[in-house]
Coordinates of C-alpha atoms in Angstrom, one line a residue:
X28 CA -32.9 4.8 25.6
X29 CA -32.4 1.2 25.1
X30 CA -29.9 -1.1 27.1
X31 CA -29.7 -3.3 24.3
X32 CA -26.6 -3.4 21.5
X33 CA -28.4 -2.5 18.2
X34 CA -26.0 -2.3 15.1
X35 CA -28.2 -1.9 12.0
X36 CA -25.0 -0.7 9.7
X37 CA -23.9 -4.5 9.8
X38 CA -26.5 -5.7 7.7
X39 CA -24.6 -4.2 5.1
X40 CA -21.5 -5.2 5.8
X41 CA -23.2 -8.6 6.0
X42 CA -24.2 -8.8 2.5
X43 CA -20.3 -7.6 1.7
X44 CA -19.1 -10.7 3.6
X45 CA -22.1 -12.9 1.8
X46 CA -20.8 -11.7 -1.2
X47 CA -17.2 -11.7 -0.4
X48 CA -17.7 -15.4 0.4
X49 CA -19.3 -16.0 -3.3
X50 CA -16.4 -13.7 -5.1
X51 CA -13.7 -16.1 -3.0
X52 CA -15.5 -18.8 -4.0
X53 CA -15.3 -18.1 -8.0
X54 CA -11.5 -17.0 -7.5
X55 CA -10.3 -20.5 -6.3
X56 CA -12.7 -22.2 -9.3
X57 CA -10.9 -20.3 -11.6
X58 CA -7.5 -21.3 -10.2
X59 CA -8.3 -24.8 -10.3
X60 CA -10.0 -24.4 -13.7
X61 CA -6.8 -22.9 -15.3
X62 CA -4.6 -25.5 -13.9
X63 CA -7.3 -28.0 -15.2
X64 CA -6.9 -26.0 -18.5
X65 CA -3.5 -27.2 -18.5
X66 CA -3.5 -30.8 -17.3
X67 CA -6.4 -32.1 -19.9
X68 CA -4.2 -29.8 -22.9
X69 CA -3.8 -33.9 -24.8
X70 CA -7.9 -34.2 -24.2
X71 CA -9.5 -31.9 -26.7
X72 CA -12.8 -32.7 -25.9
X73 CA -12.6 -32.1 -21.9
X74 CA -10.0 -29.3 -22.5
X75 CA -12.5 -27.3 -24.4
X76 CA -14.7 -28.1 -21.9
X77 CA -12.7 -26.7 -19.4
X78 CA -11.9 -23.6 -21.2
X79 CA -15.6 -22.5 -21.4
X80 CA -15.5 -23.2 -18.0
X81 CA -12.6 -21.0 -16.8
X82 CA -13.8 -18.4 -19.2
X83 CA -17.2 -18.5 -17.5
X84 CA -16.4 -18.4 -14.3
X85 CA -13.7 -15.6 -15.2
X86 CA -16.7 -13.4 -16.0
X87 CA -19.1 -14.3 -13.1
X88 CA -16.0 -14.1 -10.4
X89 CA -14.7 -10.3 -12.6
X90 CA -18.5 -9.4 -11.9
X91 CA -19.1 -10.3 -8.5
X92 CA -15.5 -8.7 -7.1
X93 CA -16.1 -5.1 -8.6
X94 CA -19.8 -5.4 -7.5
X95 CA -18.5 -5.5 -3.8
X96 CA -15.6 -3.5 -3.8
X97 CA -17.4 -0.6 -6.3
X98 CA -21.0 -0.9 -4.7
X99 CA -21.8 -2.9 -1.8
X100 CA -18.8 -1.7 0.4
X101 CA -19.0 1.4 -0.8
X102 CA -22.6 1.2 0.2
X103 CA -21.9 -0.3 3.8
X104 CA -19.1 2.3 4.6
X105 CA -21.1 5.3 3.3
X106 CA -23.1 4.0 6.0
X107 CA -21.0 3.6 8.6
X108 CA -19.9 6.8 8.4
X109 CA -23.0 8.6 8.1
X110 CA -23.8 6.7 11.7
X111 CA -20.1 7.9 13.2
X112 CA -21.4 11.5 12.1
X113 CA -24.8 11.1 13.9
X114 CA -23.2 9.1 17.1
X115 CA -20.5 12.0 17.4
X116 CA -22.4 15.1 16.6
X117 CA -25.8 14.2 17.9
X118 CA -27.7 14.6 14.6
X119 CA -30.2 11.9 13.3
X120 CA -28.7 11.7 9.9
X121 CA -31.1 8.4 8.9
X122 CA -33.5 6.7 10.2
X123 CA -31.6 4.0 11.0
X124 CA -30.2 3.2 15.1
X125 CA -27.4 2.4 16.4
X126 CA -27.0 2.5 20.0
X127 CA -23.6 0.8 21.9
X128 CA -21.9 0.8 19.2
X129 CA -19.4 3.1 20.6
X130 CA -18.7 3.1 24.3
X131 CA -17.8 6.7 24.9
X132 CA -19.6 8.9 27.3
X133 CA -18.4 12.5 25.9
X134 CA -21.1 14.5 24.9
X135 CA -22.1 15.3 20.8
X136 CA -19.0 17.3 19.9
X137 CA -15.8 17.0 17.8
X138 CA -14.2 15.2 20.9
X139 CA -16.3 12.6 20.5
X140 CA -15.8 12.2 17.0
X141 CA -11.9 12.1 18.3
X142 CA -12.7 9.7 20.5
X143 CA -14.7 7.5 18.4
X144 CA -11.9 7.5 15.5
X145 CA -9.4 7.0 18.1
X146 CA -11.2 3.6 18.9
X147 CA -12.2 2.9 15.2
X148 CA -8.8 2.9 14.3
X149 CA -7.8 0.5 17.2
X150 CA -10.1 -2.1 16.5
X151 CA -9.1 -1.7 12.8
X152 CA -5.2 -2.2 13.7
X153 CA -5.8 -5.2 15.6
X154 CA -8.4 -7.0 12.9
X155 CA -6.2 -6.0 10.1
X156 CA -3.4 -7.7 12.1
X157 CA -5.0 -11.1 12.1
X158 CA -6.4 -10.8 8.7
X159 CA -2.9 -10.4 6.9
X160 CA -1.9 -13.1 9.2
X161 CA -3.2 -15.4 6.6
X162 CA -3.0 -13.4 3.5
X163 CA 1.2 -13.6 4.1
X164 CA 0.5 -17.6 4.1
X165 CA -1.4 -17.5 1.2
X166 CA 1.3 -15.2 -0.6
X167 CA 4.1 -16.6 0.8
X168 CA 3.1 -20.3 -0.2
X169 CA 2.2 -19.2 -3.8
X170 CA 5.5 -17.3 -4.3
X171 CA 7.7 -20.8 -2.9
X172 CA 5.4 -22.7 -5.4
X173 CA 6.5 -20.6 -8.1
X174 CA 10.0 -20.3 -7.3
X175 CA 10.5 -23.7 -6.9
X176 CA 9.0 -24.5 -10.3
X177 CA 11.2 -21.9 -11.5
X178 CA 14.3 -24.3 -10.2
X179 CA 13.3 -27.2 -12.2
X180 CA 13.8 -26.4 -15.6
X181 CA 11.7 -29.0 -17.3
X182 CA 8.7 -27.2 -15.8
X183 CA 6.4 -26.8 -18.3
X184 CA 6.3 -22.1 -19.4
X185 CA 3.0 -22.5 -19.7
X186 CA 2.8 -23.6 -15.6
X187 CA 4.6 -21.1 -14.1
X188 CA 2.6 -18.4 -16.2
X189 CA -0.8 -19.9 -14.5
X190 CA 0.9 -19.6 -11.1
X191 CA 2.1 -16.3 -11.9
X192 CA -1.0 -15.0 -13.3
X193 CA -2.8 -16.3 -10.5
X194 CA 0.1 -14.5 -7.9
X195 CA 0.7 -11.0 -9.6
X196 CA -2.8 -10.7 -12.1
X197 CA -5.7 -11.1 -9.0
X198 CA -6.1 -9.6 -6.0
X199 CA -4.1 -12.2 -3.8
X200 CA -1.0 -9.8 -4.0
X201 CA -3.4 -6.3 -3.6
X202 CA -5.2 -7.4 -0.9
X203 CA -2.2 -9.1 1.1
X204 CA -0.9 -5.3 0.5
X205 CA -3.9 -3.1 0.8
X206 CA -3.9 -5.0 4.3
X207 CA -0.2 -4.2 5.5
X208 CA -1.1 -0.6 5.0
X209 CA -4.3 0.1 6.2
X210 CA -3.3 -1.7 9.7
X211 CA 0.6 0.3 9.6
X212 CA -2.0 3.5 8.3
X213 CA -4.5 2.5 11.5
X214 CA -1.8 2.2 14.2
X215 CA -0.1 5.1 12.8
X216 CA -3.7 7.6 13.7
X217 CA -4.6 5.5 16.9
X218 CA -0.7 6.7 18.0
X219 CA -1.1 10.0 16.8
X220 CA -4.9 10.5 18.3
X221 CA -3.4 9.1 21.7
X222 CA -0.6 11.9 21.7
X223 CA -3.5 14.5 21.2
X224 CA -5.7 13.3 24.4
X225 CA -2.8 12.0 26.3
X226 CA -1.4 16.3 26.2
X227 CA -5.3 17.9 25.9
X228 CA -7.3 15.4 27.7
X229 CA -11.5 16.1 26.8
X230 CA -10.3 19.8 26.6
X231 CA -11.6 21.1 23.4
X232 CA -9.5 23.8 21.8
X233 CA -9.4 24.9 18.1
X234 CA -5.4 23.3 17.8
X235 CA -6.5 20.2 19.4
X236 CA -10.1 20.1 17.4
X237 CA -8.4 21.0 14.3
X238 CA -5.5 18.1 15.0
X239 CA -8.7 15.7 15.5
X240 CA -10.3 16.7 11.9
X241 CA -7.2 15.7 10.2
X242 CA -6.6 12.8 11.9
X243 CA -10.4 11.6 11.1
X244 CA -10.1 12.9 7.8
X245 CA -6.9 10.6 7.2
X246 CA -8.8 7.7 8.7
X247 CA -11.4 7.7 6.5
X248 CA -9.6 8.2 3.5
X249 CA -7.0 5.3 4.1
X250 CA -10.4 3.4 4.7
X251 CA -12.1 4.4 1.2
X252 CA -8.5 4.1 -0.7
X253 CA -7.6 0.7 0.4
X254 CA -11.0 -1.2 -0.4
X255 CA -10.2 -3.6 2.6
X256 CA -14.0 -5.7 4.2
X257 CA -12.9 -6.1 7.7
X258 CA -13.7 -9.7 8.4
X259 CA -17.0 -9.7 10.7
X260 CA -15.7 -13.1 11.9
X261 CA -12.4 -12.1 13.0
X262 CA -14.1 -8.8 14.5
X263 CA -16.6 -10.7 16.9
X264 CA -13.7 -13.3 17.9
X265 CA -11.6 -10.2 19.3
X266 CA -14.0 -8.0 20.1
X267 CA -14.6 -8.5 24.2
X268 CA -9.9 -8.7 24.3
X269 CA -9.5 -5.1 22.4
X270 CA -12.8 -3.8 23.8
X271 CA -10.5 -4.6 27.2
X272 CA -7.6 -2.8 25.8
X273 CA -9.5 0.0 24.7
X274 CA -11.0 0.7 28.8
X275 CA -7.5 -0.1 29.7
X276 CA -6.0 2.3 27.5
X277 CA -8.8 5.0 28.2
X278 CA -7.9 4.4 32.2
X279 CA -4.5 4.9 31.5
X280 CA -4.8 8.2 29.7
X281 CA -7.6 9.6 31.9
X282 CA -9.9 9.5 29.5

């Protein structure tokens, strides 16, 4: 077997992020359109200009949004799963590799597949963390905005329903929330897995396997139900510091 790290699954979650980038990309256009919309309202000529504009980029930023979240990650964690399957039970389920991936030396069994979800949800915890980091700045600066245009009370209705629409009507405010749960979700199972091997240790037993299938089974369903693209960026910057805490916390179990 080859030394090397190969992780095939993240060319798809490489075309999520590609697109992700595009989707973000139309969002903020559209924000800046519909405040544009606003400002040129005394210019009919560039106002109508605009409005074509916002409606078209409306539609392209609509299409490219549910095409990731409905396809393309859909796609890439169908994947990822399909490889957590193989990696823990020891059955080629593609033809796809993936080899380092997961740095667990238990042999193909539902331990492993325990052990593997316990260090999913760990490095899900701590990239969630950082994400939401900056989806509470985004929030939290849009939601002073429009409070403090709610003080003044010359400030034009039509104003504070762009900001609004753009706070409560898009996905700043879903994703910002999808995020605090599926990291409180994450540390939640990564708690509850490390009570199971801290009292079984690799002893398999049907009340300790059976605790392990419902823990992995609630992983991957907070995973599908919240929608969340893990940031590959934010991954790679903390990978070697949690890939530490994860030995460290192996060590300190006995695992």
């Amino acid at each position: 077997m080859t030394t090397e790290r190969i992780d095939t699954v993240e060319n798809y979650f490489n075309r999520v992020t590609r697109m992700s980038k595009i989707s973000n990309i139309l969002f903020w256009i559209s924000v800046i359109c519909s405040f544009a919309v606003f400002f040129t309202s005394n210019n009919v000529g560039i106002n109508s200009t605009m409005n074509i504009i916002f409606i078209l980029i409306t539609i392209l930023y609509f299409t490219f949004s549910n095409w990731v979240s409905i396809f393309l990650l859909r796609e890439a964690q169908n994947k990822r799963r399909t490889h957590l399957l193989s990696n823990s039970l020891g059955v080629r389920l593609d033809d796809e590799e993936t080899n380092l991936y997961y740095n667990n030396p238990q042999s193909p069994s539902l331990l492993r597949l325990g052990m593997n979800v316990f260090e999913n949800s760990l490095f899900t915890c701590r990239v969630t963390e950082e994400m939401a980091k900056w989806e509470r700045i985004k929030v939290f600066v849009y939601i002073i905005i429009w409070l403090l245009l709610l003080l003044f009370r010359e400030t034009n209705l039509n104003l504070l329903a762009i900001v609004a629409q753009t706070i409560f009507t898009t996905g700043l405010l879903v994703t910002w929330i999808r995020l605090e749960v599926l990291c409180y979700s994450s540390s939640q199972i990564f708690n509850e897995l490390r009570q199971v091997f801290l009292a079984n240790g690799l002893k398999g037993n049907r009340k300790a396997n059976s605790l392990i299938l419902s823990l992995v089974f609630r992983y991957e369903t907070t995973v599908a139900s919240m929608g969340i693209h893990l940031s590959s960026r934010v991954f790679h910057r903390i990978n070697s510091s949690v890939s530490e805490e994860w030995e460290k916390i192996k060590r300190n179990i006995d695992l």
